[in-house]
Tab-separated table of C-alpha atoms and ligand atoms in Angstrom:
chain	number	residue	atom	x	y	z
M	1	MET	CA	92.985	78.624	51.968
M	2	PRO	CA	95.995	76.573	53.142
M	3	SER	CA	95.195	73.455	55.198
M	4	VAL	CA	95.741	73.234	58.957
M	5	GLU	CA	98.183	70.336	58.433
M	6	ARG	CA	100.210	72.331	55.973
M	7	LEU	CA	100.381	75.419	58.200
M	8	VAL	CA	101.370	73.425	61.283
M	9	GLY	CA	103.775	71.248	59.317
M	10	SER	CA	105.679	74.248	57.948
M	11	THR	CA	105.966	75.939	61.364
M	12	ALA	CA	109.401	76.005	63.001
M	13	ALA	CA	109.826	73.467	65.804
M	14	ALA	CA	110.702	76.223	68.276
M	15	ASP	CA	107.423	77.990	67.579
M	16	LEU	CA	105.465	74.798	68.105
M	17	GLU	CA	107.322	74.129	71.334
M	18	ALA	CA	106.667	77.599	72.700
M	19	TYR	CA	102.934	77.013	72.844
M	20	GLY	CA	102.607	73.260	72.374
M	21	ARG	CA	101.545	71.557	69.145
M	22	THR	CA	97.926	71.053	70.209
M	23	ALA	CA	97.384	74.653	71.309
M	24	PHE	CA	99.111	75.924	68.177
M	25	THR	CA	96.980	73.700	65.942
M	26	ASP	CA	93.801	74.889	67.687
M	27	ALA	CA	94.860	78.507	67.220
M	28	ILE	CA	95.548	77.981	63.502
M	29	ARG	CA	92.152	76.330	63.161
M	30	ALA	CA	90.460	79.282	64.908
M	31	VAL	CA	92.245	81.818	62.686
M	32	LEU	CA	91.223	79.922	59.546
M	33	ALA	CA	87.631	79.738	60.769
M	34	ASP	CA	87.604	83.503	61.324
M	35	LEU	CA	89.069	84.095	57.862
M	36	ARG	CA	86.491	81.843	56.288
M	37	ALA	CA	83.687	83.645	58.141
M	38	ALA	CA	85.071	87.055	57.143
M	39	GLY	CA	85.255	85.968	53.515
M	40	GLY	CA	87.936	88.464	52.463
M	41	PRO	CA	91.185	87.839	50.570
M	42	VAL	CA	93.303	85.034	52.072
M	43	PRO	CA	96.481	86.342	53.739
M	44	ASP	CA	99.813	84.585	53.169
M	45	GLU	CA	100.951	81.738	55.401
M	46	PRO	CA	103.355	83.748	57.625
M	47	GLU	CA	100.558	86.197	58.331
M	48	ILE	CA	98.165	83.397	59.327
M	49	ARG	CA	100.841	81.928	61.557
M	50	ALA	CA	101.482	85.345	63.141
M	51	ALA	CA	97.765	85.751	63.805
M	52	ALA	CA	97.737	82.377	65.572
M	53	CYS	CA	100.750	83.404	67.659
M	54	ALA	CA	99.056	86.683	68.582
M	55	ARG	CA	95.991	84.730	69.686
M	56	LEU	CA	98.097	82.398	71.829
M	57	ALA	CA	100.079	85.266	73.322
M	58	ALA	CA	96.876	87.094	74.236
M	59	ALA	CA	95.433	83.991	75.889
M	60	ARG	CA	98.616	83.581	77.899
M	61	ARG	CA	98.675	87.126	79.264
M	62	PRO	CA	97.586	87.396	82.880
M	63	SER	CA	94.269	89.112	83.450
M	64	LEU	CA	95.701	91.446	86.109
M	65	ARG	CA	98.760	93.227	84.798
M	66	PRO	CA	100.631	96.532	84.785
M	67	VAL	CA	99.390	99.532	82.800
M	68	PHE	CA	100.609	103.095	82.304
M	69	ASN	CA	98.295	105.332	84.314
M	70	LEU	CA	98.505	108.642	82.446
M	71	THR	CA	95.015	109.750	83.442
M	72	GLY	CA	96.295	112.557	85.647
M	73	THR	CA	94.707	110.985	88.713
M	74	VAL	CA	97.615	109.935	90.894
M	75	LEU	CA	95.650	107.697	93.285
M	76	HIS	CA	93.319	106.083	90.747
M	77	THR	CA	91.095	103.514	92.437
M	78	ASN	CA	90.393	101.624	89.190
M	79	LEU	CA	94.098	101.537	88.323
M	80	GLY	CA	95.333	100.188	91.631
M	81	ARG	CA	95.803	103.376	93.714
M	82	ALA	CA	99.205	103.869	95.381
M	83	LEU	CA	102.402	102.438	93.883
M	84	LEU	CA	104.705	100.709	96.322
M	85	PRO	CA	108.353	101.627	96.720
M	86	ARG	CA	110.766	98.881	95.703
M	87	SER	CA	111.698	98.259	99.374
M	88	ALA	CA	108.079	97.363	100.122
M	89	ALA	CA	107.760	95.097	97.081
M	90	ASP	CA	110.956	93.305	98.179
M	91	ALA	CA	109.601	92.895	101.713
M	92	VAL	CA	106.409	91.352	100.291
M	93	ALA	CA	108.355	88.985	98.048
M	94	ALA	CA	110.458	87.816	101.000
M	95	VAL	CA	107.503	86.675	103.123
M	96	MET	CA	105.645	85.232	100.151
M	97	VAL	CA	108.050	82.414	99.415
M	98	GLN	CA	109.166	81.579	102.939
M	99	ALA	CA	107.601	80.990	106.333
M	100	SER	CA	107.447	84.098	108.524
M	101	ASN	CA	106.869	85.128	112.141
M	102	LEU	CA	103.428	86.502	111.237
M	103	GLU	CA	101.881	85.434	114.553
M	104	PHE	CA	104.932	84.200	116.376
M	105	ASP	CA	106.945	86.050	119.011
M	106	LEU	CA	110.589	85.364	118.223
M	107	GLY	CA	111.599	86.621	121.694
M	108	THR	CA	109.493	84.249	123.773
M	109	GLY	CA	108.669	81.557	121.247
M	110	ALA	CA	105.001	82.046	122.118
M	111	ARG	CA	102.096	82.947	119.870
M	112	GLY	CA	102.282	86.526	118.627
M	113	GLU	CA	99.801	89.101	117.375
M	114	ARG	CA	99.923	90.004	113.677
M	115	ASP	CA	99.249	93.691	114.292
M	116	ASP	CA	102.439	93.860	116.380
M	117	HIS	CA	104.487	94.194	113.194
M	118	VAL	CA	103.085	97.650	112.501
M	119	GLU	CA	101.288	98.869	115.612
M	120	GLY	CA	104.371	100.437	117.186
M	121	LEU	CA	105.200	102.289	113.982
M	122	ILE	CA	101.645	103.569	113.542
M	123	CYS	CA	101.594	104.804	117.145
M	124	ARG	CA	104.988	106.471	116.834
M	125	LEU	CA	104.008	108.222	113.601
M	126	SER	CA	100.525	109.310	114.682
M	127	GLY	CA	100.561	109.659	118.452
M	128	ALA	CA	97.924	106.914	118.782
M	129	GLU	CA	97.977	104.621	121.841
M	130	ALA	CA	97.078	101.523	119.820
M	131	ALA	CA	96.142	100.464	116.303
M	132	VAL	CA	94.717	97.584	114.273
M	133	VAL	CA	94.861	96.853	110.559
M	134	VAL	CA	92.018	95.432	108.454
M	135	ASN	CA	91.236	94.819	104.786
M	136	ASN	CA	90.475	98.420	103.784
M	137	ASN	CA	89.097	101.601	105.268
M	138	ALA	CA	85.520	100.546	104.537
M	139	ALA	CA	86.203	97.520	106.749
M	140	ALA	CA	87.783	99.758	109.377
M	141	VAL	CA	84.636	101.910	109.552
M	142	LEU	CA	82.371	98.848	109.679
M	143	LEU	CA	84.455	97.322	112.463
M	144	VAL	CA	84.572	100.493	114.558
M	145	LEU	CA	80.816	100.953	114.268
M	146	ASN	CA	80.086	97.340	115.156
M	147	ALA	CA	82.598	97.153	117.983
M	148	LEU	CA	81.703	100.441	119.644
M	149	ALA	CA	78.038	101.002	118.831
M	150	MET	CA	76.166	97.801	117.975
M	151	ARG	CA	72.464	98.182	118.838
M	152	LYS	CA	73.140	101.787	119.776
M	153	GLU	CA	72.764	105.145	118.104
M	154	VAL	CA	75.531	106.759	116.128
M	155	VAL	CA	75.284	110.530	115.906
M	156	VAL	CA	76.392	111.976	112.537
M	157	SER	CA	75.966	115.375	110.909
M	158	ARG	CA	73.634	115.402	107.896
M	159	GLY	CA	76.397	117.133	105.932
M	160	GLU	CA	78.625	114.084	106.372
M	161	LEU	CA	76.233	111.321	105.285
M	162	VAL	CA	78.178	110.850	102.083
M	163	GLU	CA	78.613	108.183	99.461
M	164	ILE	CA	82.325	107.636	98.875
M	165	GLY	CA	81.886	105.689	95.634
M	166	GLY	CA	81.862	101.992	94.930
M	167	SER	CA	78.577	101.903	96.871
M	168	PHE	CA	80.162	102.802	100.207
M	169	ARG	CA	77.404	104.901	101.764
M	170	VAL	CA	77.714	105.941	105.367
M	171	PRO	CA	74.023	105.321	106.275
M	172	ASP	CA	74.097	101.837	104.691
M	173	VAL	CA	77.303	100.877	106.462
M	174	MET	CA	75.704	101.913	109.768
M	175	ILE	CA	72.783	99.539	109.194
M	176	ARG	CA	75.099	96.675	108.244
M	177	ALA	CA	77.158	97.324	111.346
M	178	GLY	CA	74.012	96.948	113.467
M	179	CYS	CA	73.845	100.607	114.476
M	180	ARG	CA	71.033	103.123	114.392
M	181	LEU	CA	71.800	106.346	112.600
M	182	ARG	CA	70.949	109.535	114.476
M	183	GLU	CA	71.237	112.420	111.999
M	184	VAL	CA	71.860	115.896	113.335
M	185	GLY	CA	71.951	119.382	111.819
M	186	THR	CA	71.293	120.086	108.155
M	187	THR	CA	73.162	119.428	104.916
M	188	ASN	CA	75.060	122.701	105.095
M	189	ARG	CA	75.083	123.603	108.796
M	190	THR	CA	75.533	121.565	111.945
M	191	HIS	CA	76.176	123.192	115.320
M	192	LEU	CA	77.581	121.925	118.589
M	193	GLY	CA	74.105	122.306	120.108
M	194	ASP	CA	72.719	119.819	117.569
M	195	TYR	CA	75.129	117.161	118.856
M	196	ALA	CA	74.491	118.096	122.496
M	197	GLU	CA	70.752	117.595	122.001
M	198	ALA	CA	71.132	114.236	120.235
M	199	ILE	CA	73.607	112.569	122.606
M	200	GLY	CA	71.753	110.528	125.211
M	201	PRO	CA	71.639	107.174	126.968
M	202	ARG	CA	71.171	105.311	123.674
M	203	THR	CA	74.220	106.878	122.024
M	204	GLY	CA	77.105	104.497	121.349
M	205	LEU	CA	79.291	106.737	119.240
M	206	VAL	CA	79.587	110.150	117.691
M	207	MET	CA	81.105	109.986	114.235
M	208	LYS	CA	82.747	112.511	111.951
M	209	VAL	CA	83.204	111.610	108.263
M	210	HIS	CA	85.602	113.314	105.881
M	211	PRO	CA	83.399	114.333	102.934
M	212	SER	CA	86.176	113.132	100.546
M	213	ASN	CA	84.930	113.468	96.964
M	214	TYR	CA	82.451	116.172	97.877
M	215	ALA	CA	82.632	119.742	99.176
M	216	ILE	CA	79.995	121.995	100.691
M	217	ALA	CA	80.597	125.676	99.996
M	218	GLY	CA	78.763	128.888	100.842
M	219	PHE	CA	76.540	129.260	103.921
M	220	THR	CA	78.062	126.464	105.962
M	221	ALA	CA	78.920	125.686	109.555
M	222	ALA	CA	80.371	122.725	111.411
M	223	ALA	CA	80.803	122.254	115.131
M	224	ASP	CA	84.222	123.261	116.423
M	225	PRO	CA	86.172	119.959	116.546
M	226	ALA	CA	87.799	120.623	119.925
M	227	ALA	CA	84.474	121.656	121.461
M	228	LEU	CA	82.790	118.554	120.022
M	229	HIS	CA	85.510	116.345	121.474
M	230	ALA	CA	85.101	118.025	124.872
M	231	LEU	CA	81.329	117.507	124.692
M	232	CYS	CA	81.754	113.790	123.905
M	233	ARG	CA	84.215	113.346	126.748
M	234	GLU	CA	81.861	115.107	129.157
M	235	ARG	CA	79.016	112.776	128.121
M	236	GLY	CA	81.217	109.689	128.170
M	237	VAL	CA	80.664	108.874	124.475
M	238	PRO	CA	83.575	108.039	122.157
M	239	LEU	CA	84.167	110.186	119.087
M	240	ALA	CA	85.325	108.497	115.875
M	241	ASP	CA	86.684	110.340	112.839
M	242	ASP	CA	86.708	108.610	109.461
M	243	LEU	CA	89.485	110.451	107.652
M	244	GLY	CA	89.232	108.471	104.438
M	245	SER	CA	92.656	109.326	103.121
M	246	GLY	CA	94.340	110.950	106.090
M	247	SER	CA	98.046	111.632	106.000
M	248	LEU	CA	100.897	110.817	108.343
M	249	VAL	CA	102.752	114.000	107.397
M	250	ASP	CA	101.773	117.616	106.940
M	251	LEU	CA	101.392	117.834	103.162
M	252	THR	CA	101.793	121.615	103.164
M	253	ALA	CA	105.442	121.049	104.110
M	254	TYR	CA	105.790	119.514	100.638
M	255	GLY	CA	103.965	122.345	98.896
M	256	LEU	CA	100.710	120.383	98.665
M	257	PRO	CA	97.252	121.476	99.832
M	258	ALA	CA	96.409	120.764	103.460
M	259	GLU	CA	94.777	117.442	104.304
M	260	PRO	CA	94.039	116.443	107.917
M	261	THR	CA	96.921	114.520	109.457
M	262	VAL	CA	96.181	111.457	111.558
M	263	ARG	CA	98.045	113.069	114.464
M	264	ALA	CA	95.950	116.256	114.325
M	265	ALA	CA	92.736	114.233	114.006
M	266	LEU	CA	93.656	112.139	117.060
M	267	ALA	CA	94.004	115.308	119.125
M	268	ARG	CA	90.254	115.831	118.684
M	269	ALA	CA	88.879	112.308	118.336
M	270	ASP	CA	89.186	109.029	120.241
M	271	VAL	CA	89.618	106.764	117.241
M	272	VAL	CA	90.375	107.512	113.601
M	273	THR	CA	90.091	105.340	110.494
M	274	PHE	CA	92.058	105.798	107.276
M	275	SER	CA	93.184	103.970	104.134
M	276	GLY	CA	96.568	102.375	103.564
M	277	ASP	CA	96.615	102.964	99.807
M	278	LYS	CA	95.467	106.553	99.552
M	279	LEU	CA	97.765	109.385	100.690
M	280	LEU	CA	99.680	107.047	102.983
M	281	GLY	CA	101.042	105.448	99.824
M	282	ALA	CA	101.163	101.803	100.920
M	283	VAL	CA	98.892	98.826	100.176
M	284	GLN	CA	95.164	98.312	100.367
M	285	CYS	CA	94.269	98.167	104.036
M	286	GLY	CA	92.381	100.138	106.631
M	287	ILE	CA	93.913	101.382	109.846
M	288	VAL	CA	92.024	102.014	113.085
M	289	ALA	CA	94.127	104.024	115.521
M	290	GLY	CA	93.412	105.733	118.817
M	291	ARG	CA	92.631	105.172	122.498
M	292	LYS	CA	93.902	101.910	123.939
M	293	ASP	CA	90.649	100.807	125.599
M	294	LEU	CA	88.626	101.425	122.427
M	295	ILE	CA	91.154	99.710	120.163
M	296	ALA	CA	91.086	96.716	122.532
M	297	ARG	CA	87.314	96.452	121.979
M	298	VAL	CA	87.845	96.719	118.222
M	299	ARG	CA	90.493	93.986	118.304
M	300	LYS	CA	88.313	91.628	120.361
M	301	ASN	CA	85.368	91.973	117.960
M	302	PRO	CA	84.763	88.760	115.985
M	303	LEU	CA	84.562	90.771	112.766
M	304	LYS	CA	88.256	91.589	113.132
M	305	ARG	CA	89.028	87.976	112.266
M	306	ALA	CA	86.869	88.183	109.165
M	307	LEU	CA	88.432	91.456	108.066
M	308	ARG	CA	92.060	90.739	108.916
M	309	VAL	CA	94.829	91.100	106.342
M	310	ASP	CA	97.459	88.802	104.929
M	311	LYS	CA	101.188	88.713	105.695
M	312	MET	CA	101.912	90.433	102.384
M	313	THR	CA	99.950	93.459	103.521
M	314	TYR	CA	101.873	93.705	106.798
M	315	ALA	CA	105.175	93.355	104.988
M	316	ALA	CA	104.365	96.180	102.565
M	317	LEU	CA	102.789	98.403	105.196
M	318	GLU	CA	105.724	97.994	107.583
M	319	ALA	CA	108.229	98.846	104.851
M	320	VAL	CA	106.312	102.002	103.906
M	321	LEU	CA	105.808	103.101	107.519
M	322	ARG	CA	109.573	102.775	108.042
M	323	LEU	CA	110.124	105.312	105.266
M	324	TYR	CA	108.082	107.790	107.299
M	325	LEU	CA	110.694	107.588	110.060
M	326	HIS	CA	112.937	109.635	107.729
M	327	PRO	CA	110.728	112.506	106.534
M	328	GLU	CA	113.678	114.157	104.774
M	329	ARG	CA	113.916	111.189	102.404
M	330	LEU	CA	110.202	110.556	102.073
M	331	ARG	CA	109.682	112.675	98.990
M	332	ALA	CA	112.323	110.792	97.047
M	333	GLU	CA	111.422	107.308	98.291
M	334	LEU	CA	107.637	107.198	98.518
M	335	PRO	CA	106.179	107.057	94.978
M	336	THR	CA	102.856	108.683	95.905
M	337	LEU	CA	104.538	111.718	97.431
M	338	ARG	CA	107.166	111.854	94.690
M	339	LEU	CA	104.481	111.955	91.975
M	340	LEU	CA	102.213	114.372	93.811
M	341	THR	CA	105.044	116.848	94.364
M	342	ARG	CA	106.445	116.785	90.838
M	343	ASP	CA	106.970	120.299	89.622
M	344	ARG	CA	104.905	121.548	86.673
M	345	ALA	CA	108.006	122.865	84.893
M	346	ALA	CA	109.792	119.517	85.171
M	347	ILE	CA	106.777	117.682	83.754
M	348	ALA	CA	106.506	120.222	80.906
M	349	GLU	CA	110.197	119.713	80.129
M	350	GLN	CA	109.643	115.943	80.063
M	351	ALA	CA	106.668	116.364	77.708
M	352	GLU	CA	108.696	118.531	75.282
M	353	ARG	CA	111.549	116.045	75.387
M	354	LEU	CA	109.351	112.984	74.779
M	355	ALA	CA	107.007	114.496	72.186
M	356	PRO	CA	109.177	113.761	69.094
M	357	ALA	CA	109.800	110.122	70.058
M	358	VAL	CA	106.123	109.566	70.866
M	359	ALA	CA	105.103	111.282	67.603
M	360	GLN	CA	107.398	108.951	65.702
M	361	ARG	CA	105.741	105.886	67.238
M	362	LEU	CA	102.285	107.250	66.539
M	363	ALA	CA	103.060	108.217	62.945
M	364	GLY	CA	100.073	107.344	60.764
M	365	SER	CA	97.761	107.156	63.794
M	366	ALA	CA	97.959	110.551	65.467
M	367	THR	CA	99.922	113.763	65.749
M	368	VAL	CA	101.269	114.882	69.096
M	369	SER	CA	101.310	118.238	70.847
M	370	VAL	CA	102.271	119.383	74.333
M	371	ALA	CA	99.780	121.174	76.565
M	372	ALA	CA	99.351	122.296	80.135
M	373	CYS	CA	96.844	120.250	82.116
M	374	ILE	CA	95.613	119.635	85.620
M	375	SER	CA	96.268	116.466	87.633
M	376	GLN	CA	94.327	115.416	90.664
M	377	ILE	CA	95.233	113.492	93.762
M	378	GLY	CA	92.276	111.133	93.520
M	379	SER	CA	90.697	108.680	95.960
M	380	GLY	CA	88.600	111.394	97.507
M	381	ALA	CA	91.541	113.319	98.893
M	382	LEU	CA	91.269	117.076	98.501
M	383	PRO	CA	88.427	116.970	95.968
M	384	VAL	CA	88.615	120.593	94.918
M	385	GLU	CA	92.388	120.948	94.886
M	386	THR	CA	94.285	120.343	91.680
M	387	LEU	CA	97.886	120.118	90.598
M	388	PRO	CA	99.226	121.951	87.515
M	389	SER	CA	100.873	119.494	85.139
M	390	ALA	CA	101.733	118.905	81.479
M	391	ALA	CA	100.518	116.392	78.929
M	392	LEU	CA	101.126	114.903	75.547
M	393	VAL	CA	97.952	115.439	73.535
M	394	LEU	CA	97.259	112.880	70.803
M	395	HIS	CA	95.205	114.143	67.860
M	396	PRO	CA	94.021	111.098	65.863
M	397	ASP	CA	94.719	111.302	62.129
M	398	PRO	CA	91.701	111.374	59.788
M	399	GLY	CA	92.167	108.101	57.874
M	400	GLY	CA	89.902	105.091	57.880
M	401	GLY	CA	88.191	106.466	54.729
M	402	PRO	CA	86.478	109.850	54.325
M	403	GLY	CA	83.321	110.242	56.359
M	404	ARG	CA	83.563	106.709	57.665
M	405	ARG	CA	84.129	107.740	61.220
M	406	GLY	CA	83.888	111.049	63.071
M	407	ALA	CA	86.673	112.578	65.143
M	408	GLY	CA	85.088	111.084	68.242
M	409	GLY	CA	85.094	107.600	66.731
M	410	ARG	CA	88.744	107.894	65.673
M	411	CYS	CA	89.653	108.985	69.158
M	412	LYS	CA	87.826	106.048	70.708
M	413	ARG	CA	89.525	103.680	68.279
M	414	LEU	CA	92.979	105.047	69.153
M	415	ALA	CA	92.207	104.789	72.873
M	416	GLU	CA	91.219	101.168	72.259
M	417	ARG	CA	94.510	100.472	70.467
M	418	LEU	CA	96.432	102.079	73.344
M	419	ARG	CA	94.586	99.782	75.752
M	420	GLY	CA	95.565	96.813	73.598
M	421	LEU	CA	99.319	97.439	73.853
M	422	PRO	CA	101.631	94.954	75.634
M	423	ILE	CA	101.574	97.397	78.549
M	424	PRO	CA	98.269	99.222	78.060
M	425	VAL	CA	98.406	103.033	78.068
M	426	ILE	CA	95.462	104.726	79.766
M	427	GLY	CA	94.873	108.434	79.232
M	428	ARG	CA	91.741	110.545	79.291
M	429	ILE	CA	89.675	111.617	76.306
M	430	THR	CA	88.987	115.349	76.021
M	431	ASP	CA	87.587	117.150	72.961
M	432	ASP	CA	88.350	114.288	70.558
M	433	THR	CA	91.959	114.076	71.728
M	434	ILE	CA	93.680	111.688	74.094
M	435	VAL	CA	95.430	113.510	76.904
M	436	LEU	CA	98.390	111.684	78.455
M	437	ASP	CA	99.221	113.505	81.696
M	438	LEU	CA	102.919	112.868	82.342
M	439	ARG	CA	102.840	113.587	86.093
M	440	THR	CA	102.790	109.855	86.751
M	441	LEU	CA	105.259	108.812	84.045
M	442	GLU	CA	108.580	107.620	85.436
M	443	ASP	CA	109.410	104.730	83.094
M	444	GLU	CA	109.934	106.666	79.864
M	445	THR	CA	111.696	103.808	78.071
M	446	GLY	CA	108.892	101.445	78.973
M	447	LEU	CA	106.316	103.818	77.524
M	448	LEU	CA	108.248	104.275	74.275
M	449	ASP	CA	108.743	100.509	73.994
M	450	THR	CA	105.067	99.719	74.402
M	451	LEU	CA	104.049	102.503	71.991
M	452	ALA	CA	106.408	101.043	69.397
M	453	ALA	CA	104.032	98.078	69.189
M	454	LEU	CA	101.341	100.369	67.704
M	455	ALA	CA	103.172	100.253	64.376
M	456	SER	CA	102.338	96.600	63.600
M	457	PRO	CA	99.061	94.840	64.258
M	458	ASN	CA	100.608	91.574	65.439
M	459	SER	CA	103.435	93.236	67.313
M	460	GLU	CA	102.353	91.818	70.648
M	461	SER	CA	103.289	88.346	69.563
M	462	ARG	CA	106.742	89.447	68.432
M	463	SER	CA	107.962	89.744	71.987
M	464	GLN	CA	106.778	86.220	72.727
M	465	PRO	CA	109.178	83.302	72.434
M	466	GLY	CA	108.936	81.401	69.204
M	467	CYS	CA	106.817	83.894	67.278
H	501	PLP	C1	87.982	106.180	100.637
H	501	PLP	C2	87.142	106.322	101.848
H	501	PLP	C3	86.620	105.199	102.493
H	501	PLP	C4	86.853	103.824	101.980
H	501	PLP	O1	88.206	103.494	102.059
H	501	PLP	P1	88.765	102.191	101.282
H	501	PLP	O2	90.164	102.063	101.767
H	501	PLP	O3	88.635	102.507	99.843
H	501	PLP	O4	87.908	101.064	101.694
H	501	PLP	C5	85.867	105.390	103.620
H	501	PLP	N1	85.628	106.628	104.101
H	501	PLP	C6	86.116	107.740	103.495
H	501	PLP	C7	85.798	109.072	104.081
H	501	PLP	C8	86.887	107.623	102.351
H	501	PLP	O5	87.368	108.713	101.739
């Protein structure tokens, strides 16, 4: 085993400078310790040095970083949901490094209101009278409940008492918001009469909840939305509709399945809540939009201060909302819509075209075939609707010694190596293959570049300065 002094001493000055002599020495020491513990044959000096560089490069990588989402779920909550258009990213960058008029009225020189930057746009695009923005839609629901129905009853259909995921459960949120839940109807059927019977002097709010990741089929009934709205108006109780995703445009105009638009929902509710990073295609935030008097109560609630969003969120949201002012360009400019509307044939053509290059980079690890597959929108939007797509299917090579590892183990190991790439590649595992749905692949060169690193174990360090 070569000594630490010898290994450091024979390292090029540039390499030492890239990471610093102390850090480099520590890394060499750690590699040698591992080798000693492993007890195998001693690798040559360049290989030990490369292992140290790989260690240093890995330690330097940020924890939060880009990946290739090839899971087939376009709005993947665990992979960051909607992708921003470049214009929005530029708008964020601009306010990040300079002071901004976040709460400053440039006309009068007086204090301004941060929601002013987007409220007009939201109203214009949805028909709402007023709107506020908070941290996410979960926060929007919490705020609406607390502002409009604290210490009062909230009437909800039993069929809509859903868990959205990530422990967001409607009944629990009600309790935290200080409201009492008044369930009406049954899991599969709720009638207008059920609401009429439940609404009384203790009622603060009637709430509708989009079932999102869940669908009730068969013998079902829900109260007619217009009739329910009329009933609430007659009794003087506000009606809130938690849309979850919601959309600012009619998705059927783009050949996608129907999802309630915010405008349509506001025609039969007094306030609506929806996410900024689901179908809207902007950043994480929650939007409360609707009747002016109710939004004023929401804005005055002390929780609004606790749930408010940063200037970066307003910058991104404003830039995305501006794209909606030109619906004819939206499909090209808004990544979420562009990816959702990609044509199956175009994705299949892309898969056929990329297959040989991907196969070349995976040589010795897996063979590659092209197959039809199904993408999904994700984030609870349209749970039962799916989008026909095409994928590259990776079939891991046997290898690793006969009988040492089953097909499932090889597949897991390949998935692990894909996650370890400079830009990790995330697919889904099906029948001992890794399916890479290409619906969400736009940066083909980037994918081929990162896959090229599969060929050599220390490849990640190669791209780093000095190694
Ligand atoms: C997704 C969703 C939420 C939570 O929205 P976030 O923006 O993820 O906080 C709340 N309600 C419904 C119906 C949803 O679909």
